[in-house]
C-alpha positions as a printed Julia matrix, in Angstrom:
84×3 Matrix{Float64}:
 -110.57  -11.86  -67.12
 -106.77  -12.07  -67.42
 -105.15  -15.23  -66.03
 -102.74  -14.7   -63.14
  -99.11  -15.39  -64.02
  -97.5   -18.14  -62.01
  -94.66  -17.41  -59.65
  -93.91  -15.58  -56.48
  -91.91  -12.68  -55.18
  -88.84  -13.65  -53.18
  -87.23  -11.6   -50.41
  -83.63  -12.6   -49.7
  -83.05  -12.19  -45.98
  -79.61  -12.06  -44.39
  -77.41  -13.61  -47.05
  -74.21  -12.28  -45.44
  -71.21  -14.53  -45.05
  -68.95  -14.44  -42.03
  -65.49  -13.1   -42.79
  -63.64  -16.47  -42.66
  -65.97  -17.86  -45.36
  -65.8   -14.9   -47.73
  -64.18  -15.71  -51.08
  -63.82  -19.37  -50.1
  -64.81  -22.61  -51.77
  -67.81  -22.81  -49.42
  -69.1   -19.33  -50.24
  -68.77  -20.16  -53.93
  -70.87  -23.29  -53.37
  -73.53  -21.29  -51.48
  -73.75  -18.63  -54.2
  -73.83  -21.25  -56.95
  -76.71  -23.03  -55.18
  -78.55  -19.71  -54.79
  -78.08  -18.95  -58.49
  -79.45  -22.38  -59.43
  -82.45  -21.92  -57.12
  -83.21  -18.52  -58.64
  -82.89  -19.89  -62.17
  -85.22  -22.84  -61.57
  -87.91  -21.17  -59.43
  -90.98  -19.59  -61.02
  -90.4   -16.06  -59.73
  -92.07  -12.76  -60.55
  -89.38  -10.79  -58.77
  -86.76  -10.72  -56.05
  -85.79   -8.1   -53.47
  -83.31   -7.61  -50.66
  -82.05   -4.93  -48.31
  -78.37   -4.59  -47.43
  -76.15   -2.16  -45.55
  -72.78   -3.17  -47.0
  -71.0    -2.71  -50.28
  -70.33   -6.46  -50.29
  -74.07   -7.07  -50.01
  -74.7    -4.73  -52.93
  -72.0    -6.45  -54.99
  -73.47   -9.92  -54.36
  -77.03   -8.77  -55.13
  -75.87   -7.1   -58.35
  -74.27  -10.41  -59.39
  -77.81  -11.77  -59.51
  -79.12   -8.87  -61.55
  -80.66   -6.83  -58.74
  -80.41   -3.05  -58.98
  -80.56   -0.39  -56.28
  -84.09    1.0   -56.39
  -84.14    2.96  -53.14
  -82.74    3.52  -49.69
  -84.09    3.23  -46.18
  -82.77    5.33  -43.29
  -82.98    3.49  -39.97
  -81.15    4.27  -36.72
  -78.57    6.52  -38.44
  -77.81    3.81  -40.98
  -78.57    3.87  -44.7
  -79.86    0.57  -46.02
  -79.99   -0.1   -49.75
  -83.05   -1.67  -51.36
  -82.31   -3.81  -54.4
  -84.92   -5.39  -56.65
  -85.32   -7.33  -59.89
  -88.51   -8.17  -61.79
  -88.69  -11.15  -64.12
């Protein structure tokens, strides 16, 4: 029997920032905290879905890559994932 590896899969839900906070000191603090959490958590992988180019850009900052799309109500959503 092979031992199970420790860790979990994480789904990032709704990490959008309202326009007044974008590119601000506060958004930098939020993204820095997220990066630290991702670095210190025992993860097997992470995934998110986004509809915006900004969402894609932020996810790619954390090493996620577009692995698919989802069409829903005439809107294309991008699926991004990363395995550790």
